Amino acid sequence: MQQPELGKLIAEKRKAKGLTQDELVEKCKLNVRTLQRIEAGEVMPRSFTLKVIAKELDLNFYERGVYARLKDWIGAGIKIINLKSTLMKKVSILSATTLIVLLGAFMFNFISGERSEAVLRKYIEQHNRNTISWFNSGKVEKIMAAYASDACFYRNGHPAYCCKEDITTIMQRAINTHSFKLTEIQLLSLKVTNDLAIEKSLVSSELSSGVIVKTINIQEWQRIDGDWLIVNDIDVLVTETVDSNE
């Protein structure tokens, strides 16, 4: 299901449940502007956002979408083939054609998937190295170039920020206070599925007091208009702080 039909469905379901936009975003932990743009059909929500909304409104967008695509694919296949032979011949040719198409699609996706993951991994590893240099030198605009306009930013023990402007402000504030500097970002894993990717990294930071802090950073990347951009950025503290001078 695409926009604007998706936005209309969400708005109708929300109203049917007697919820205002403010009430729904509070339940979903979203930015009200994000919901307004989704319901107006201006943006296509990310998978994470869609799952949260679906849960609160008792909707299953994914089954609806899969069914619609399958129905369209079958209909198109029947029109193209348009066989005028016996029923058995139709079934045999259609089965063979379908098998060839599926096998070809599988091989193409397998090869393309591995290639895409390798390319993205190289890009993310370079971006992580650059992020250390950019953050420590105060070049927040270069870091933010990798974020989507409606990206969400979550930090351990802090409120969520869900727009690029707010994330920029928070990051700039951290840089201006000189409270810590980044020392290492180690990529632990990367999982790529079509236009979505989940990066998991171990981030090491040194506080102004000399204490080392290690966190797990999980970033959800999405391919938008051909570019990979961060749509969710989450940090979780995983170790006790250690004095670097010890």
Short mmCIF file of C-alpha atoms in Angstrom, two decimals:
data_model
loop_
_atom_site.label_atom_id
_atom_site.label_comp_id
_atom_site.label_asym_id
_atom_site.label_seq_id
_atom_site.Cartn_x
_atom_site.Cartn_y
_atom_site.Cartn_z
CA MET A 1 0.00 0.00 0.00
CA GLN A 2 1.38 3.38 -1.05
CA GLN A 3 0.68 6.99 -0.18
CA PRO A 4 -1.79 8.73 -0.01
CA GLU A 5 -4.00 5.65 0.58
CA LEU A 6 -1.83 4.57 3.51
CA GLY A 7 -2.15 7.95 5.23
CA LYS A 8 -5.92 7.94 4.76
CA LEU A 9 -6.19 4.44 6.24
CA ILE A 10 -4.15 5.41 9.30
CA ALA A 11 -6.23 8.56 9.84
CA GLU A 12 -9.52 6.64 9.47
CA LYS A 13 -8.42 3.88 11.85
CA ARG A 14 -7.15 6.43 14.39
CA LYS A 15 -10.46 8.30 14.34
CA ALA A 16 -12.40 5.04 14.57
CA LYS A 17 -10.54 4.28 17.77
CA GLY A 18 -11.37 7.75 19.09
CA LEU A 19 -7.75 8.90 19.22
CA THR A 20 -6.43 12.37 18.44
CA GLN A 21 -3.09 12.78 16.70
CA ASP A 22 -1.52 13.90 19.97
CA GLU A 23 -2.83 10.80 21.76
CA LEU A 24 -1.55 8.44 19.07
CA VAL A 25 1.94 9.96 18.91
CA GLU A 26 2.16 9.76 22.70
CA LYS A 27 1.35 6.03 22.57
CA CYS A 28 3.79 5.48 19.69
CA LYS A 29 6.55 7.76 21.05
CA LEU A 30 6.60 9.68 17.76
CA ASN A 31 6.84 13.32 16.74
CA VAL A 32 3.38 14.80 16.02
CA ARG A 33 4.72 16.45 12.85
CA THR A 34 5.79 13.02 11.59
CA LEU A 35 2.25 11.62 12.04
CA GLN A 36 0.71 14.69 10.39
CA ARG A 37 2.90 14.26 7.31
CA ILE A 38 2.15 10.52 7.13
CA GLU A 39 -1.63 11.02 7.34
CA ALA A 40 -1.45 13.83 4.77
CA GLY A 41 0.32 11.46 2.37
CA GLU A 42 3.44 13.64 2.23
CA VAL A 43 5.91 10.95 3.34
CA MET A 44 6.14 7.16 3.37
CA PRO A 45 6.82 6.07 6.98
CA ARG A 46 9.85 3.96 7.81
CA SER A 47 9.39 0.30 8.74
CA PHE A 48 9.99 1.02 12.44
CA THR A 49 7.40 3.81 12.51
CA LEU A 50 4.88 1.72 10.55
CA LYS A 51 5.21 -1.21 12.96
CA VAL A 52 4.58 1.01 15.99
CA ILE A 53 1.49 2.62 14.42
CA ALA A 54 0.18 -0.75 13.23
CA LYS A 55 0.45 -2.18 16.73
CA GLU A 56 -1.50 0.68 18.31
CA LEU A 57 -4.22 0.68 15.61
CA ASP A 58 -4.47 -3.14 15.23
CA LEU A 59 -3.50 -2.97 11.55
CA ASN A 60 -1.34 -5.31 9.48
CA PHE A 61 0.01 -3.22 6.62
CA TYR A 62 2.50 -5.84 5.51
CA GLU A 63 0.04 -8.64 4.76
CA ARG A 64 -2.13 -6.15 2.86
CA GLY A 65 0.86 -4.99 0.84
CA VAL A 66 2.11 -8.49 0.05
CA TYR A 67 -1.35 -9.63 -1.02
CA ALA A 68 -1.81 -6.63 -3.31
CA ARG A 69 1.58 -7.08 -4.97
CA LEU A 70 0.99 -10.82 -5.46
CA LYS A 71 -2.44 -10.18 -6.95
CA ASP A 72 -1.03 -7.59 -9.37
CA TRP A 73 1.86 -9.88 -10.37
CA ILE A 74 -0.43 -12.81 -11.12
CA GLY A 75 -2.83 -10.60 -13.08
CA ALA A 76 -0.01 -9.17 -15.19
CA GLY A 77 1.40 -12.63 -15.87
CA ILE A 78 -1.96 -13.94 -17.11
CA LYS A 79 -2.42 -10.98 -19.48
CA ILE A 80 1.06 -11.36 -20.97
CA ILE A 81 0.86 -15.12 -21.53
CA ASN A 82 -2.75 -15.22 -22.82
CA LEU A 83 -2.49 -18.88 -23.79
CA LYS A 84 -5.09 -20.36 -26.17
CA SER A 85 -4.25 -24.03 -25.75
CA THR A 86 -5.51 -26.68 -23.40
CA LEU A 87 -5.71 -26.25 -19.65
CA MET A 88 -2.83 -28.70 -19.07
CA LYS A 89 -0.61 -26.84 -21.53
CA LYS A 90 -1.38 -23.56 -19.82
CA VAL A 91 -0.50 -24.98 -16.43
CA SER A 92 2.73 -26.56 -17.69
CA ILE A 93 4.00 -23.46 -19.47
CA LEU A 94 2.97 -21.15 -16.66
CA SER A 95 4.67 -23.38 -14.07
CA ALA A 96 7.89 -23.60 -16.10
CA THR A 97 7.92 -19.86 -16.77
CA THR A 98 7.25 -19.08 -13.13
CA LEU A 99 10.05 -21.41 -12.01
CA ILE A 100 12.54 -19.79 -14.41
CA VAL A 101 11.52 -16.30 -13.34
CA LEU A 102 11.74 -17.14 -9.64
CA LEU A 103 15.10 -18.88 -10.05
CA GLY A 104 16.48 -15.94 -12.04
CA ALA A 105 15.15 -13.46 -9.48
CA PHE A 106 16.66 -15.49 -6.64
CA MET A 107 20.11 -15.60 -8.25
CA PHE A 108 19.99 -11.91 -9.15
CA ASN A 109 18.90 -10.89 -5.65
CA PHE A 110 21.49 -13.18 -4.05
CA ILE A 111 24.38 -11.77 -6.09
CA SER A 112 23.11 -8.19 -5.89
CA GLY A 113 22.44 -8.55 -2.16
CA GLU A 114 25.96 -9.72 -1.38
CA ARG A 115 27.43 -6.97 -3.56
CA SER A 116 25.21 -4.31 -2.00
CA GLU A 117 26.09 -5.43 1.52
CA ALA A 118 29.82 -5.33 0.76
CA VAL A 119 29.55 -1.83 -0.74
CA LEU A 120 27.44 -0.56 2.17
CA ARG A 121 29.80 -2.10 4.73
CA LYS A 122 32.74 -0.29 3.17
CA TYR A 123 30.78 2.97 3.13
CA ILE A 124 29.70 2.65 6.78
CA GLU A 125 33.21 1.78 7.96
CA GLN A 126 34.55 4.90 6.21
CA HIS A 127 31.67 7.00 7.59
CA ASN A 128 32.47 5.80 11.14
CA ARG A 129 36.12 6.79 10.75
CA ASN A 130 35.08 10.17 9.42
CA THR A 131 32.54 10.62 12.23
CA ILE A 132 35.32 10.38 14.83
CA SER A 133 37.32 13.10 13.07
CA TRP A 134 34.28 15.29 12.35
CA PHE A 135 32.89 15.11 15.88
CA ASN A 136 36.20 15.83 17.56
CA SER A 137 36.81 18.80 15.22
CA GLY A 138 33.25 20.17 15.58
CA LYS A 139 32.08 19.52 12.00
CA VAL A 140 28.53 18.50 12.93
CA GLU A 141 27.13 19.42 9.49
CA LYS A 142 29.24 16.69 7.88
CA ILE A 143 27.95 14.09 10.36
CA MET A 144 24.34 15.15 9.81
CA ALA A 145 24.65 14.76 6.02
CA ALA A 146 24.13 11.01 6.59
CA TYR A 147 20.81 11.49 8.47
CA ALA A 148 17.31 11.49 6.93
CA SER A 149 15.21 14.61 7.50
CA ASP A 150 12.85 12.77 9.89
CA ALA A 151 15.49 10.60 11.56
CA CYS A 152 15.09 9.70 15.25
CA PHE A 153 17.91 9.98 17.78
CA TYR A 154 17.86 7.97 21.03
CA ARG A 155 20.47 8.22 23.77
CA ASN A 156 20.63 6.17 26.97
CA GLY A 157 18.70 8.04 29.69
CA HIS A 158 17.69 10.94 27.41
CA PRO A 159 14.46 11.78 25.54
CA ALA A 160 14.10 10.89 21.86
CA TYR A 161 14.56 13.53 19.16
CA CYS A 162 12.83 12.87 15.84
CA CYS A 163 13.85 15.46 13.27
CA LYS A 164 17.19 16.38 11.72
CA GLU A 165 17.13 19.94 13.08
CA ASP A 166 16.70 18.79 16.69
CA ILE A 167 19.40 16.13 16.33
CA THR A 168 21.79 18.74 14.95
CA THR A 169 21.12 21.02 17.93
CA ILE A 170 21.74 18.24 20.47
CA MET A 171 24.92 17.07 18.75
CA GLN A 172 26.25 20.60 18.43
CA ARG A 173 25.57 21.16 22.14
CA ALA A 174 27.63 18.05 23.00
CA ILE A 175 30.47 19.29 20.81
CA ASN A 176 30.39 22.81 22.27
CA THR A 177 30.61 21.56 25.88
CA HIS A 178 33.73 19.48 25.10
CA SER A 179 32.38 16.92 27.56
CA PHE A 180 33.84 13.98 25.63
CA LYS A 181 35.58 12.97 22.43
CA LEU A 182 35.18 9.88 20.28
CA THR A 183 38.11 7.47 20.21
CA GLU A 184 36.87 4.42 18.28
CA ILE A 185 33.83 3.06 16.41
CA GLN A 186 34.10 -0.69 15.75
CA LEU A 187 31.56 -2.22 13.35
CA LEU A 188 30.29 -5.43 14.95
CA SER A 189 27.61 -6.52 12.47
CA LEU A 190 25.65 -5.36 9.44
CA LYS A 191 22.42 -6.91 8.16
CA VAL A 192 21.01 -5.73 4.83
CA THR A 193 17.52 -6.52 3.50
CA ASN A 194 16.57 -4.80 0.26
CA ASP A 195 16.53 -1.06 1.07
CA LEU A 196 16.98 -1.44 4.83
CA ALA A 197 20.13 -2.14 6.85
CA ILE A 198 20.89 -2.52 10.57
CA GLU A 199 24.35 -1.55 11.77
CA LYS A 200 25.62 -2.53 15.22
CA SER A 201 28.84 -0.92 16.43
CA LEU A 202 30.86 -0.62 19.63
CA VAL A 203 31.63 3.05 20.34
CA SER A 204 34.39 4.18 22.69
CA SER A 205 34.40 7.73 24.09
CA GLU A 206 36.74 9.53 26.47
CA LEU A 207 35.18 11.97 28.92
CA SER A 208 36.95 15.20 29.85
CA SER A 209 37.79 13.56 33.18
CA GLY A 210 39.74 10.82 31.40
CA VAL A 211 37.07 8.18 31.94
CA ILE A 212 36.42 5.78 29.05
CA VAL A 213 32.80 4.95 28.21
CA LYS A 214 31.75 2.15 25.85
CA THR A 215 28.30 1.98 24.27
CA ILE A 216 26.53 -0.19 21.72
CA ASN A 217 25.32 1.98 18.85
CA ILE A 218 22.53 0.61 16.63
CA GLN A 219 21.76 2.54 13.47
CA GLU A 220 18.98 1.76 11.02
CA TRP A 221 19.91 2.80 7.49
CA GLN A 222 17.44 3.18 4.64
CA ARG A 223 18.05 3.68 0.93
CA ILE A 224 16.13 6.86 0.03
CA ASP A 225 16.25 8.16 -3.55
CA GLY A 226 19.38 6.10 -4.17
CA ASP A 227 21.27 7.27 -1.05
CA TRP A 228 21.77 5.34 2.19
CA LEU A 229 20.65 7.51 5.14
CA ILE A 230 20.34 6.95 8.89
CA VAL A 231 16.68 6.86 9.98
CA ASN A 232 17.12 5.61 13.57
CA ASP A 233 20.17 6.09 15.82
CA ILE A 234 20.21 4.34 19.23
CA ASP A 235 22.95 4.25 21.92
CA VAL A 236 22.93 1.84 24.88
CA LEU A 237 25.55 1.90 27.66
CA VAL A 238 27.17 -1.55 27.91
CA THR A 239 30.19 -1.18 30.22
CA GLU A 240 31.19 0.42 33.46
CA THR A 241 33.27 3.54 32.98
CA VAL A 242 37.01 3.02 33.41
CA ASP A 243 39.69 5.57 34.23
CA SER A 244 41.99 5.73 31.19
CA ASN A 245 44.93 6.78 33.41
CA GLU A 246 44.85 3.58 35.43
#
